Coordinates of C-alpha atoms and ligand atoms in Angstrom, one line a residue:
M1 CA -9.9 20.8 1.1
V2 CA -12.3 20.8 -1.8
G3 CA -11.0 23.8 -3.7
D4 CA -12.6 27.2 -4.0
D5 CA -15.4 26.4 -6.4
P6 CA -18.6 27.6 -4.6
A7 CA -20.9 25.1 -6.2
L8 CA -18.7 22.2 -5.2
Q9 CA -18.3 23.6 -1.7
A10 CA -22.0 23.9 -1.4
A11 CA -22.4 20.3 -2.6
Y12 CA -20.1 18.9 0.0
L13 CA -21.6 21.0 2.7
L14 CA -25.0 19.7 1.8
C15 CA -23.7 16.1 2.0
R16 CA -22.2 16.9 5.4
A17 CA -25.4 18.4 6.7
R18 CA -27.4 15.4 5.5
T19 CA -25.1 12.9 7.0
K20 CA -25.2 14.7 10.3
Q21 CA -28.9 15.0 10.3
Q22 CA -29.9 11.6 9.0
D23 CA -27.3 9.5 10.8
P24 CA -25.5 11.2 13.6
A25 CA -23.6 8.1 14.5
E26 CA -22.3 7.8 10.9
Y27 CA -21.3 11.5 11.1
A28 CA -19.4 10.9 14.3
L29 CA -17.5 8.0 12.8
I30 CA -16.6 10.1 9.8
Q31 CA -15.2 12.7 12.2
L32 CA -12.7 10.0 13.2
V33 CA -11.0 9.9 9.8
P34 CA -8.5 12.5 8.7
A35 CA -10.1 15.8 7.7
V36 CA -9.0 15.6 4.0
L37 CA -11.0 12.3 3.6
R38 CA -14.2 13.4 5.2
P39 CA -15.8 15.2 2.3
A40 CA -15.4 12.1 0.2
C41 CA -17.0 10.0 3.0
W42 CA -19.9 12.4 3.3
A43 CA -20.4 12.3 -0.5
L44 CA -20.4 8.5 -0.6
W45 CA -22.7 8.2 2.4
T46 CA -25.1 10.8 1.1
A47 CA -25.2 9.4 -2.4
A48 CA -26.0 5.8 -1.1
N49 CA -28.8 7.2 1.1
A50 CA -30.2 9.5 -1.6
L51 CA -30.6 6.4 -3.7
D52 CA -32.2 4.4 -0.9
D53 CA -34.6 7.3 -0.2
L54 CA -35.6 7.4 -3.9
A55 CA -36.4 3.7 -3.8
D56 CA -38.3 4.1 -0.6
D57 CA -40.3 7.3 -1.3
R58 CA -43.9 6.0 -0.7
T59 CA -45.4 9.1 -2.3
A60 CA -44.8 7.3 -5.6
E61 CA -45.8 3.9 -7.0
S62 CA -43.1 1.2 -7.1
E63 CA -42.7 1.5 -10.9
E64 CA -42.2 5.2 -10.7
R65 CA -39.7 4.8 -7.8
A66 CA -37.7 2.2 -9.7
A67 CA -37.7 4.5 -12.8
R68 CA -36.4 7.4 -10.6
V69 CA -33.6 5.3 -9.3
G70 CA -32.8 4.2 -12.8
E71 CA -32.7 7.8 -14.0
W72 CA -30.4 8.7 -11.1
I73 CA -28.0 5.9 -12.1
S74 CA -28.0 6.8 -15.8
A75 CA -27.4 10.5 -15.0
L76 CA -24.5 9.5 -12.8
D77 CA -23.0 7.3 -15.5
H78 CA -23.1 10.2 -17.9
E79 CA -21.8 12.7 -15.4
L80 CA -18.9 10.5 -14.4
A81 CA -17.7 10.9 -18.0
T82 CA -18.2 14.6 -18.1
G83 CA -17.0 15.4 -14.6
T84 CA -19.9 17.6 -13.5
S85 CA -23.5 17.4 -12.5
T86 CA -26.5 19.7 -11.9
D87 CA -27.5 17.6 -8.8
P88 CA -25.4 18.6 -5.8
I89 CA -25.2 15.1 -4.3
R90 CA -24.0 13.6 -7.6
L91 CA -21.7 16.6 -8.1
A92 CA -20.0 15.8 -4.8
L93 CA -19.8 12.1 -5.7
V94 CA -18.5 12.7 -9.2
D95 CA -15.9 15.1 -7.8
T96 CA -14.9 12.5 -5.2
A97 CA -14.5 9.9 -7.9
W98 CA -12.4 12.1 -10.0
R99 CA -10.3 13.6 -7.2
W100 CA -9.5 10.2 -5.6
R101 CA -9.5 8.2 -8.8
L102 CA -12.3 5.9 -7.5
D103 CA -13.8 3.5 -9.9
I104 CA -17.4 4.3 -9.2
S105 CA -18.5 1.8 -11.9
Q106 CA -17.9 -0.8 -9.3
L107 CA -21.0 0.5 -7.6
H108 CA -23.3 -0.1 -10.5
N109 CA -24.5 -3.5 -9.4
A110 CA -25.2 -2.2 -5.9
M111 CA -27.2 0.7 -7.3
T112 CA -29.2 -1.6 -9.6
L113 CA -30.1 -3.7 -6.5
V114 CA -31.6 -0.6 -5.0
Q115 CA -33.6 -0.1 -8.1
H116 CA -35.0 -3.6 -7.6
D117 CA -35.6 -2.8 -3.9
A118 CA -38.2 -0.3 -5.1
H119 CA -40.5 -3.2 -5.9
G120 CA -40.2 -4.6 -2.4
R121 CA -38.1 -7.5 -1.2
Q122 CA -38.8 -10.8 0.5
F123 CA -36.3 -13.3 1.7
T124 CA -36.9 -17.0 2.3
D125 CA -33.7 -17.7 4.0
W126 CA -30.6 -16.2 5.5
S127 CA -28.5 -17.0 2.4
S128 CA -30.7 -14.9 0.1
W129 CA -30.8 -12.1 2.7
R130 CA -27.1 -12.2 2.9
A131 CA -26.6 -12.1 -0.8
W132 CA -28.8 -9.1 -1.0
G133 CA -27.3 -7.2 1.9
R134 CA -23.7 -7.9 0.8
G135 CA -24.4 -7.0 -2.8
N136 CA -25.8 -3.8 -1.5
L137 CA -23.3 -2.8 1.1
L138 CA -19.9 -4.3 0.2
P139 CA -19.3 -2.2 -2.9
W140 CA -19.8 1.1 -0.9
F141 CA -17.4 -0.1 1.8
D142 CA -14.9 -1.1 -0.9
Q143 CA -15.0 2.5 -2.2
V144 CA -14.0 3.7 1.2
R145 CA -11.2 1.1 1.3
D146 CA -10.0 2.4 -2.1
L147 CA -10.2 6.0 -0.8
F148 CA -7.8 5.2 2.0
D149 CA -5.5 3.3 -0.4
R150 CA -5.4 6.4 -2.6
A151 CA -4.5 8.5 0.5
G152 CA -1.6 6.2 1.1
V153 CA -3.2 4.3 4.0
A154 CA -3.3 0.8 2.7
V155 CA -6.3 -1.0 4.1
T156 CA -4.6 -4.3 4.1
L157 CA -7.5 -6.3 5.2
R158 CA -6.3 -9.8 5.3
L159 CA -7.9 -11.9 2.7
D160 CA -8.3 -14.8 5.1
R161 CA -10.5 -12.3 7.1
Q162 CA -12.8 -11.5 4.2
D163 CA -15.5 -13.7 5.8
V164 CA -15.1 -11.9 9.1
Y165 CA -15.4 -8.6 7.3
E166 CA -18.5 -9.7 5.4
Q167 CA -20.1 -11.0 8.5
F168 CA -19.4 -7.7 10.2
L169 CA -21.3 -6.0 7.4
D170 CA -24.2 -8.5 7.8
G171 CA -24.3 -7.2 11.4
V172 CA -24.4 -3.6 10.2
R173 CA -27.3 -4.4 7.9
L174 CA -29.2 -6.3 10.5
T175 CA -28.8 -3.6 13.1
D176 CA -30.1 -1.1 10.6
I177 CA -33.1 -3.2 9.8
L178 CA -33.9 -3.7 13.5
T179 CA -33.5 0.0 14.2
D180 CA -35.8 1.0 11.3
L181 CA -38.4 -1.7 11.9
S182 CA -41.1 0.9 12.7
A183 CA -40.7 2.8 9.4
D184 CA -40.5 -0.4 7.4
L185 CA -43.5 -2.0 9.1
A186 CA -45.5 1.2 8.5
Q187 CA -44.8 0.8 4.8
G188 CA -45.7 -2.9 4.8
D189 CA -42.0 -4.0 4.3
L190 CA -40.4 -6.7 6.3
L191 CA -36.7 -7.2 5.4
L192 CA -36.1 -10.3 7.6
P193 CA -35.8 -13.8 6.2
G194 CA -38.8 -16.2 6.5
Q195 CA -36.4 -18.8 7.9
S196 CA -35.9 -16.6 11.0
L197 CA -39.6 -15.7 11.4
D198 CA -40.6 -19.4 11.1
Q199 CA -38.7 -20.1 14.3
F200 CA -41.2 -17.9 16.2
P201 CA -44.7 -19.0 15.1
G202 CA -47.1 -16.1 14.6
S203 CA -44.3 -13.5 14.6
A204 CA -44.9 -12.6 10.9
D205 CA -48.6 -11.8 11.5
D206 CA -47.8 -10.0 14.8
L207 CA -45.2 -7.9 13.0
E208 CA -47.6 -7.0 10.2
Q209 CA -50.1 -5.8 12.8
R210 CA -47.3 -4.2 14.8
R211 CA -48.4 -6.2 17.8
W212 CA -45.9 -6.9 20.5
S213 CA -46.2 -10.5 21.6
P214 CA -44.1 -13.3 23.2
S215 CA -43.4 -14.4 19.7
T216 CA -42.1 -11.0 18.4
A217 CA -40.2 -10.4 21.7
G218 CA -38.5 -13.8 21.2
L219 CA -37.7 -12.9 17.6
I220 CA -36.2 -9.5 18.5
T221 CA -34.1 -11.0 21.3
D222 CA -32.8 -13.7 18.9
L223 CA -32.0 -11.2 16.1
T224 CA -30.3 -8.6 18.4
G225 CA -28.2 -11.5 19.7
L226 CA -27.3 -12.5 16.2
A227 CA -26.4 -8.9 15.1
R228 CA -24.3 -8.5 18.3
R229 CA -22.3 -11.6 17.5
W230 CA -21.8 -10.5 13.9
V231 CA -20.6 -7.0 14.7
T232 CA -18.2 -8.3 17.4
Q233 CA -15.2 -9.4 15.3
P234 CA -12.0 -8.8 17.2
A235 CA -10.0 -10.4 14.4
L236 CA -11.2 -7.7 11.9
T237 CA -8.9 -4.9 13.1
R238 CA -6.0 -6.9 14.3
G239 CA -2.8 -5.6 12.6
M240 CA -4.7 -2.8 10.9
H241 CA -3.5 0.8 10.9
P242 CA -4.5 2.1 14.3
G243 CA -6.5 5.0 12.9
L244 CA -8.6 2.7 10.8
A245 CA -8.8 0.2 13.6
T246 CA -10.2 2.9 15.8
V247 CA -12.9 3.8 13.2
L248 CA -14.0 0.2 12.9
D249 CA -13.8 -0.6 16.6
T250 CA -15.9 2.5 17.4
M251 CA -18.3 1.6 14.7
A252 CA -18.8 -1.8 16.4
D253 CA -19.2 -0.1 19.8
L254 CA -21.8 2.2 18.4
L255 CA -23.6 -0.7 16.7
R256 CA -23.7 -2.6 20.0
A257 CA -25.0 0.5 21.8
Q258 CA -27.7 0.7 19.1
L259 CA -28.6 -2.9 19.7
D260 CA -28.9 -2.3 23.4
A261 CA -31.4 0.4 22.6
V262 CA -33.3 -2.0 20.3
S263 CA -33.4 -4.6 23.1
A264 CA -34.6 -2.0 25.7
A265 CA -37.3 -0.6 23.4
G266 CA -39.9 -3.3 23.9
P267 CA -43.2 -2.5 22.2
T268 CA -42.1 1.0 21.2
L269 CA -39.7 -0.6 18.7
F270 CA -42.7 -1.0 16.3
H271 CA -43.5 2.7 16.5
A272 CA -40.3 4.7 16.6
P273 CA -36.6 4.0 15.9
P274 CA -34.8 3.5 19.2
R275 CA -31.6 5.5 19.8
P276 CA -28.9 5.1 22.4
S277 CA -28.7 8.0 24.9
F278 CA -26.4 11.0 24.2
V279 CA -24.4 10.1 27.3
T280 CA -23.8 6.5 26.0
T281 CA -22.5 7.6 22.6
A282 CA -20.5 10.5 24.1
R283 CA -18.8 8.0 26.4
L284 CA -17.8 5.9 23.4
L285 CA -16.8 8.7 21.1
A286 CA -14.7 10.9 23.3
P287 CA -11.9 8.4 23.9
A288 CA -12.2 7.3 20.2
R289 CA -11.6 10.8 19.0
A290 CA -8.5 11.1 21.1
R291 CA -7.2 7.7 19.9
A292 CA -7.9 8.5 16.3
A293 CA -6.3 11.9 16.4
L294 CA -3.1 10.4 17.9
A295 CA -3.1 7.6 15.4
W296 CA -3.5 9.9 12.3
S297 CA -1.0 12.4 13.6
L298 CA 1.6 9.7 13.1
T299 CA 0.6 8.9 9.5
E300 CA 1.2 11.0 6.5
V301 CA -2.1 11.1 4.5
T302 CA -1.4 12.1 0.9
V303 CA -3.9 14.0 -1.2
P304 CA -3.6 13.3 -4.9
P305 CA -3.1 16.3 -7.2
P306 CA -6.3 17.7 -8.7
R307 CA -7.3 15.5 -11.6
R308 CA -9.4 18.0 -13.4
P309 CA -9.9 21.7 -13.6
R310 CA -13.0 23.4 -12.2
H311 CA -16.1 21.3 -12.8
D312 CA -17.8 24.1 -14.7
T313 CA -15.2 24.1 -17.4
V314 CA -14.8 20.4 -17.7
L315 CA -17.8 19.6 -19.9
T316 CA -15.8 19.6 -23.0
Q317 CA -12.9 17.5 -21.6
R318 CA -12.9 13.8 -21.4
P319 CA -11.2 12.1 -18.4
R320 CA -8.4 10.9 -20.6
A321 CA -7.3 14.4 -21.2
Q322 CA -6.1 14.7 -17.5
R323 CA -4.3 11.4 -17.4
P324 CA -0.9 11.7 -15.9
A325 CA 2.1 11.4 -18.2
F326 CA 3.7 8.0 -18.0
R327 CA 7.3 7.1 -18.7
S328 CA 8.0 5.3 -22.0
P329 CA 9.5 1.9 -21.6
P330 CA 13.3 1.8 -22.1
P331 CA 14.2 0.8 -25.7
H332 CA 15.7 -2.7 -26.4
P333 CA 19.5 -2.5 -26.3
S334 CA 19.7 -3.6 -29.9
G335 CA 17.6 -0.5 -30.8
E336 CA 15.1 -2.8 -32.5
R337 CA 11.6 -1.4 -32.7
P338 CA 8.3 -3.3 -32.7
P339 CA 6.8 -4.4 -36.1
Q340 CA 3.8 -2.4 -37.3
I341 CA 0.8 -4.6 -36.7
P342 CA -2.5 -3.5 -38.4
V343 CA -5.0 -2.8 -35.6
D344 CA -7.5 -5.4 -36.9
Q345 CA -4.8 -8.1 -36.7
M346 CA -3.5 -7.3 -33.3
P347 CA -4.3 -9.9 -30.6
T348 CA -6.1 -8.4 -27.6
H349 CA -4.8 -10.8 -25.1
V350 CA -1.5 -12.7 -25.1
A351 CA -0.9 -15.2 -22.3
V352 CA 2.5 -16.7 -21.6
I353 CA 3.7 -19.8 -19.9
M354 CA 7.1 -18.7 -18.9
D355 CA 8.8 -22.1 -18.8
G356 CA 12.4 -23.4 -18.8
N357 CA 13.9 -21.4 -15.9
G358 CA 15.2 -24.5 -14.2
R359 CA 16.7 -26.1 -17.3
W360 CA 18.3 -22.8 -18.3
A361 CA 20.1 -22.7 -14.9
Q362 CA 21.0 -26.4 -14.8
Q363 CA 22.5 -26.1 -18.3
R364 CA 24.9 -23.5 -16.9
G365 CA 25.7 -25.5 -13.7
L366 CA 23.7 -23.0 -11.6
P367 CA 21.0 -23.8 -9.0
R368 CA 17.5 -23.7 -10.4
H369 CA 16.6 -20.5 -8.5
E370 CA 19.2 -18.6 -10.6
G371 CA 16.9 -19.4 -13.5
H372 CA 14.0 -17.8 -11.7
R373 CA 16.1 -14.7 -10.9
T374 CA 17.2 -14.2 -14.4
G375 CA 13.7 -15.0 -15.7
R376 CA 12.5 -11.9 -14.0
S377 CA 14.3 -9.6 -16.4
A378 CA 12.6 -11.5 -19.3
A379 CA 9.2 -10.8 -17.7
Y380 CA 10.0 -7.0 -17.6
E381 CA 11.2 -7.2 -21.2
M382 CA 7.8 -8.6 -22.2
V383 CA 6.0 -5.7 -20.4
Y384 CA 8.2 -3.2 -22.3
G385 CA 7.6 -5.1 -25.6
A386 CA 3.8 -5.2 -25.0
L387 CA 3.7 -1.5 -24.3
E388 CA 5.8 -0.7 -27.4
I389 CA 3.7 -2.8 -29.7
G390 CA 0.4 -1.6 -28.2
L391 CA -0.9 -4.8 -26.7
R392 CA -3.8 -4.4 -24.3
H393 CA -3.6 -7.5 -22.1
L394 CA -0.6 -9.6 -21.2
T395 CA -1.0 -12.4 -18.7
L396 CA 2.0 -14.2 -17.3
Y397 CA 2.0 -17.6 -15.6
A398 CA 4.4 -17.3 -12.7
F399 CA 3.5 -20.0 -10.2
S400 CA 0.9 -22.7 -10.5
T401 CA -1.2 -24.5 -7.9
E402 CA 0.9 -27.6 -8.9
N403 CA 4.2 -25.8 -8.3
W404 CA 3.9 -26.4 -4.5
K405 CA 5.3 -29.8 -5.4
R406 CA 8.7 -28.3 -5.7
D407 CA 11.2 -28.3 -2.9
D408 CA 11.0 -25.7 -0.1
E409 CA 14.1 -23.9 -1.2
E410 CA 12.9 -23.3 -4.7
I411 CA 9.5 -22.2 -3.6
G412 CA 11.0 -19.9 -1.0
T413 CA 13.2 -18.2 -3.7
I414 CA 10.3 -17.8 -6.1
L415 CA 8.2 -16.2 -3.4
A416 CA 11.1 -14.0 -2.1
L417 CA 11.7 -12.8 -5.7
L418 CA 8.0 -12.0 -6.0
H419 CA 8.0 -10.1 -2.8
Q420 CA 11.0 -8.1 -3.7
E421 CA 9.5 -7.3 -7.1
L422 CA 6.2 -6.1 -5.6
R423 CA 8.0 -4.0 -3.0
E424 CA 10.4 -2.3 -5.4
Y425 CA 7.9 -2.3 -8.3
P426 CA 10.1 -1.0 -11.2
L427 CA 7.0 -0.6 -13.4
E428 CA 5.6 2.1 -11.2
D429 CA 5.7 5.0 -13.7
L430 CA 4.6 3.0 -16.7
D431 CA 1.1 3.0 -18.0
V432 CA 0.5 -0.5 -16.6
R433 CA -2.4 -1.7 -14.6
V434 CA -1.4 -4.8 -12.6
R435 CA -3.6 -7.6 -11.5
W436 CA -3.1 -10.8 -9.7
H437 CA -4.9 -14.0 -10.5
G438 CA -4.8 -17.0 -8.2
R439 CA -5.7 -18.4 -4.8
P440 CA -4.7 -16.5 -1.6
D441 CA -4.2 -19.6 0.5
R442 CA -0.7 -20.8 1.1
L443 CA 0.8 -17.5 -0.1
P444 CA 2.6 -15.3 2.5
Q445 CA 0.4 -12.6 3.8
D446 CA 2.9 -9.8 2.9
V447 CA 2.9 -10.9 -0.7
I448 CA -0.9 -10.8 -0.9
D449 CA -1.0 -7.4 0.8
L450 CA 1.5 -6.0 -1.6
M451 CA -0.3 -7.4 -4.6
R452 CA -3.5 -5.9 -3.5
M453 CA -1.8 -2.6 -2.9
R454 CA -0.3 -2.6 -6.4
E455 CA -3.6 -3.6 -7.9
S456 CA -5.2 -0.8 -6.1
S457 CA -2.7 1.9 -6.9
T458 CA -2.6 1.1 -10.6
R459 CA -6.3 0.6 -11.0
D460 CA -7.1 3.6 -13.2
R461 CA -4.3 3.0 -15.7
S462 CA -5.4 1.9 -19.1
G463 CA -2.3 1.3 -21.3
L464 CA -1.5 -2.4 -20.6
T465 CA -3.3 -4.7 -18.2
L466 CA -0.6 -7.1 -16.9
T467 CA -2.1 -10.0 -15.0
T468 CA 0.3 -12.2 -13.1
C469 CA -0.9 -15.7 -12.3
I470 CA 0.4 -16.7 -8.9
N471 CA -0.8 -19.8 -7.1
Y472 CA -3.1 -20.1 -10.1
G473 CA -4.7 -23.3 -11.3
G474 CA -7.2 -23.5 -14.2
R475 CA -9.3 -26.3 -12.6
D476 CA -9.3 -24.3 -9.3
E477 CA -10.6 -21.3 -11.3
I478 CA -13.4 -23.4 -12.8
T479 CA -14.2 -24.9 -9.4
R480 CA -14.5 -21.5 -7.8
T481 CA -16.7 -20.4 -10.6
A482 CA -19.0 -23.4 -10.0
T483 CA -19.1 -22.4 -6.3
A484 CA -20.1 -18.9 -7.1
L485 CA -22.8 -20.1 -9.5
A486 CA -24.1 -22.6 -6.9
R487 CA -24.4 -19.7 -4.4
R488 CA -26.4 -17.7 -6.8
V489 CA -28.7 -20.6 -7.5
R490 CA -29.2 -21.2 -3.8
S491 CA -30.1 -17.6 -3.1
G492 CA -32.7 -17.8 -5.8
Q493 CA -31.0 -15.3 -8.1
L494 CA -30.3 -17.8 -10.8
D495 CA -32.3 -20.5 -12.4
P496 CA -30.0 -23.6 -12.9
D497 CA -31.8 -24.5 -16.1
L498 CA -31.0 -21.1 -17.6
I499 CA -27.3 -20.9 -16.8
S500 CA -25.6 -19.7 -20.0
E501 CA -21.9 -19.4 -21.0
T502 CA -22.2 -15.7 -20.2
D503 CA -23.3 -16.5 -16.6
V504 CA -20.3 -18.8 -16.3
A505 CA -18.0 -16.1 -17.7
Q506 CA -19.5 -13.5 -15.3
H507 CA -18.8 -15.7 -12.3
L508 CA -15.2 -16.4 -13.0
P509 CA -12.9 -14.9 -10.4
Q510 CA -11.8 -12.3 -12.9
P511 CA -14.9 -11.7 -15.0
D512 CA -13.4 -8.9 -17.0
M513 CA -10.4 -10.8 -18.3
P514 CA -10.9 -11.2 -22.1
D515 CA -10.4 -14.4 -24.0
V516 CA -6.8 -15.3 -24.8
D517 CA -6.0 -14.8 -28.5
L518 CA -2.5 -16.2 -28.4
L519 CA -1.0 -18.6 -25.9
W520 CA 2.7 -18.7 -26.0
R521 CA 4.8 -21.3 -24.1
T522 CA 8.6 -21.2 -24.0
G523 CA 10.9 -24.0 -22.8
N524 CA 10.3 -26.6 -25.5
E525 CA 7.2 -28.2 -23.9
Q526 CA 3.9 -28.5 -25.7
R527 CA 1.2 -28.6 -23.1
I528 CA -1.1 -26.2 -21.3
S529 CA -0.3 -27.1 -17.7
N530 CA -3.6 -26.1 -16.2
F531 CA -3.4 -22.5 -17.5
L532 CA -6.5 -20.4 -18.3
P533 CA -8.7 -23.3 -19.6
W534 CA -11.8 -21.1 -20.0
H535 CA -10.0 -18.2 -21.7
T536 CA -7.8 -20.3 -24.0
A537 CA -10.7 -22.3 -25.5
Y538 CA -10.1 -20.7 -28.9
A539 CA -6.6 -19.4 -28.4
E540 CA -3.9 -19.8 -31.1
L541 CA -1.1 -21.9 -29.6
Y542 CA 2.5 -21.0 -30.1
F543 CA 5.4 -23.0 -28.6
T544 CA 9.1 -22.1 -28.8
A545 CA 12.2 -23.9 -27.7
D546 CA 14.0 -21.1 -26.0
Y547 CA 14.2 -21.2 -22.2
W548 CA 12.4 -18.3 -20.6
P549 CA 15.5 -16.5 -19.2
E550 CA 17.0 -16.2 -22.7
T551 CA 13.9 -14.6 -24.3
D552 CA 13.3 -10.9 -24.7
R553 CA 10.6 -8.5 -26.1
R554 CA 11.7 -9.4 -29.7
H555 CA 10.4 -12.9 -29.1
L556 CA 7.0 -11.5 -28.0
W557 CA 6.9 -9.5 -31.2
Q558 CA 7.8 -12.6 -33.2
A559 CA 4.9 -14.4 -31.5
I560 CA 2.5 -11.6 -32.3
S561 CA 3.7 -11.6 -35.9
E562 CA 3.2 -15.3 -36.1
Y563 CA -0.3 -14.8 -34.8
T564 CA -1.1 -12.4 -37.6
R565 CA -0.4 -15.2 -40.0
R566 CA -2.9 -17.6 -38.4
Q567 CA -6.4 -18.1 -39.7
R568 CA -8.9 -18.0 -36.9
R569 CA -12.1 -19.7 -37.8
H570 CA -14.0 -20.2 -34.6
G571 CA -15.9 -23.1 -36.2
A572 CA -17.0 -21.1 -39.3
P573 CA -16.2 -22.3 -42.8
L574 CA -13.0 -21.0 -44.4
T575 CA -14.7 -18.3 -46.5
A576 CA -16.3 -16.5 -43.6
V577 CA -13.3 -16.3 -41.3
V578 CA -11.5 -13.3 -40.2
S579 CA -8.2 -13.8 -41.9
H580 CA -4.9 -13.0 -40.4
E581 CA -3.0 -13.5 -43.6
P582 CA 0.3 -11.6 -43.8
Q583 CA 0.1 -8.2 -45.5
Q584 CA 1.3 -8.0 -49.1
P585 CA 4.8 -6.6 -49.1
Ligands
IPE1 C1 9.0 -22.0 -15.1 O1 10.3 -22.6 -15.2 C2 8.9 -21.2 -13.8 C3 8.0 -21.8 -12.8 C4 7.3 -22.9 -13.0 C5 8.0 -21.2 -11.6 P1 10.5 -24.0 -14.5 O2 11.0 -23.8 -13.2 O3 9.4 -24.9 -14.7 O4 11.7 -24.5 -15.5 P2 11.9 -26.0 -16.0 O5 10.7 -26.3 -16.8 O6 12.1 -26.8 -14.8 O7 13.1 -25.8 -16.9
IPE2 C1 3.9 -24.2 -15.8 O1 5.2 -24.6 -15.8 C2 3.7 -23.2 -14.7 C3 4.4 -22.0 -14.8 C4 5.1 -21.6 -15.8 C5 4.3 -21.1 -13.7 P1 5.6 -26.0 -15.1 O2 7.0 -26.2 -15.5 O3 5.2 -26.0 -13.7 O4 4.7 -27.0 -15.9 P2 4.9 -28.6 -16.1 O5 5.1 -29.2 -14.8 O6 6.0 -28.7 -17.0 O7 3.6 -29.0 -16.8
MG3 MG1 8.8 -26.2 -16.2

């Protein structure tokens, strides 16, 4: 299960014991997942709690606590690179990350939030409370989702249910806060929004004094009702793998039982955490165990091969050393090889508007969709060409938010081709990380699910990042960014007068997409058509007359060679620019 390394076994056993002791309900839930996944769940749960405990440890001043959390995070960052740790909890977490190829860096923000928690938190309204709770909890849940993905159980949570999912997590958070009210009050903490306390005049003072009153009784009734509504989301598990659905449904059952215990506690709520009775939880868990066992027995859960040798020998090895071998792209039929581009002249990011499919087909007396079909091979060609020349980022514009204006038959074919491509996925064993950029609405659910699955399964590849823009619109991207910024402002986390270009860039739907160096459009049109307006602000533009289906990787190489001949000034005077003059022969 976790190999025969005694230190590692001890680390996982410690995580298991901690989970069981500190949160028996959580432990019982983890028992509902397949046995091979449990150690990773214990490690994730225990690490999250170890961090919370550090931030909460009242034997130290807040500065000291924040510093300890900071040290824990930096140590983890270092250990993720080396693959080992002297701290057993982090050792289990690092091993989990390596073993299951989890991208633990995604937890960084959540961990930093905990560091800020050490200084205490106050929320004026629900929206700032929600922003904090979600920032804290979602990334950990996302790790568990990735874990299941890696095990071959795609957690195809429907994107249109993201709100439902996030509200469910709000319910998890609120239930926790209500349960732990006594401990928090004893420490002088109150993790409830002022907006809610204001509805029950005097409740804030009464809580501070741990005084049970009509006002606090009203507040608790109101909040337990709210939490109960939030954790009751039947749509959440509809259509989900039955094993996972059992885990989530049971989690909701246990949370409701917990809320019943909160409601029944009365004044004792301020002095000890209420717990549902053993009989109540046993009644919920026994049938859940049977259902989960049956559901998992019908599913093959795959364990990835070990990614690293024993943790005690890995110190000298970098993660890259264990990267799986990928297939090389097939050569171009002409035998042509990519030109040698000096590293400092190579564009980092090439974006392509693949235009002219329809005209290519019409020129041949074929229906327009034949152009799209043939255009697909050109897209693969570009991926091969990008890998061969060593390009890091290639972004392809496949379907715009304006393309819905086309007739149903053409749209249907484009989506069917996409579906087929994603299902068969001929790029599987190339070193290509795929990403999808665009809006989920109007796209068929199975296409979205497949895209998410491919994104997830190729997430740790680092050769070429291939982003396909589907149902993408540049103005839509900017609008969504504005929404994200406005949310941050509303929650008090961002001052509108201090919003910088970096803030905007960080709130883009794909904040890690680099600027486009070269924008290439085929099909004899010279316009941008709502493509990547933020990223192309300083891109070199390159337009060619060929229709997309008649291009191949050699055209990409020509585009890149042309780029090396451009002079990029970025507003600076000619003498100070980085020149891309051609090399002397
Ligand atoms: C580009 O080719 C592909 C998509 C927009 C989906 P077109 O379909 O726009 O081809 P033309 O421009 O009509 O020739
Ligand atoms: C741009 O091409 C969109 C894609 C290539 C997906 P269009 O053919 O839709 O653009 P316009 O209509 O010519 O501007
Ligand atoms: Mg076109």
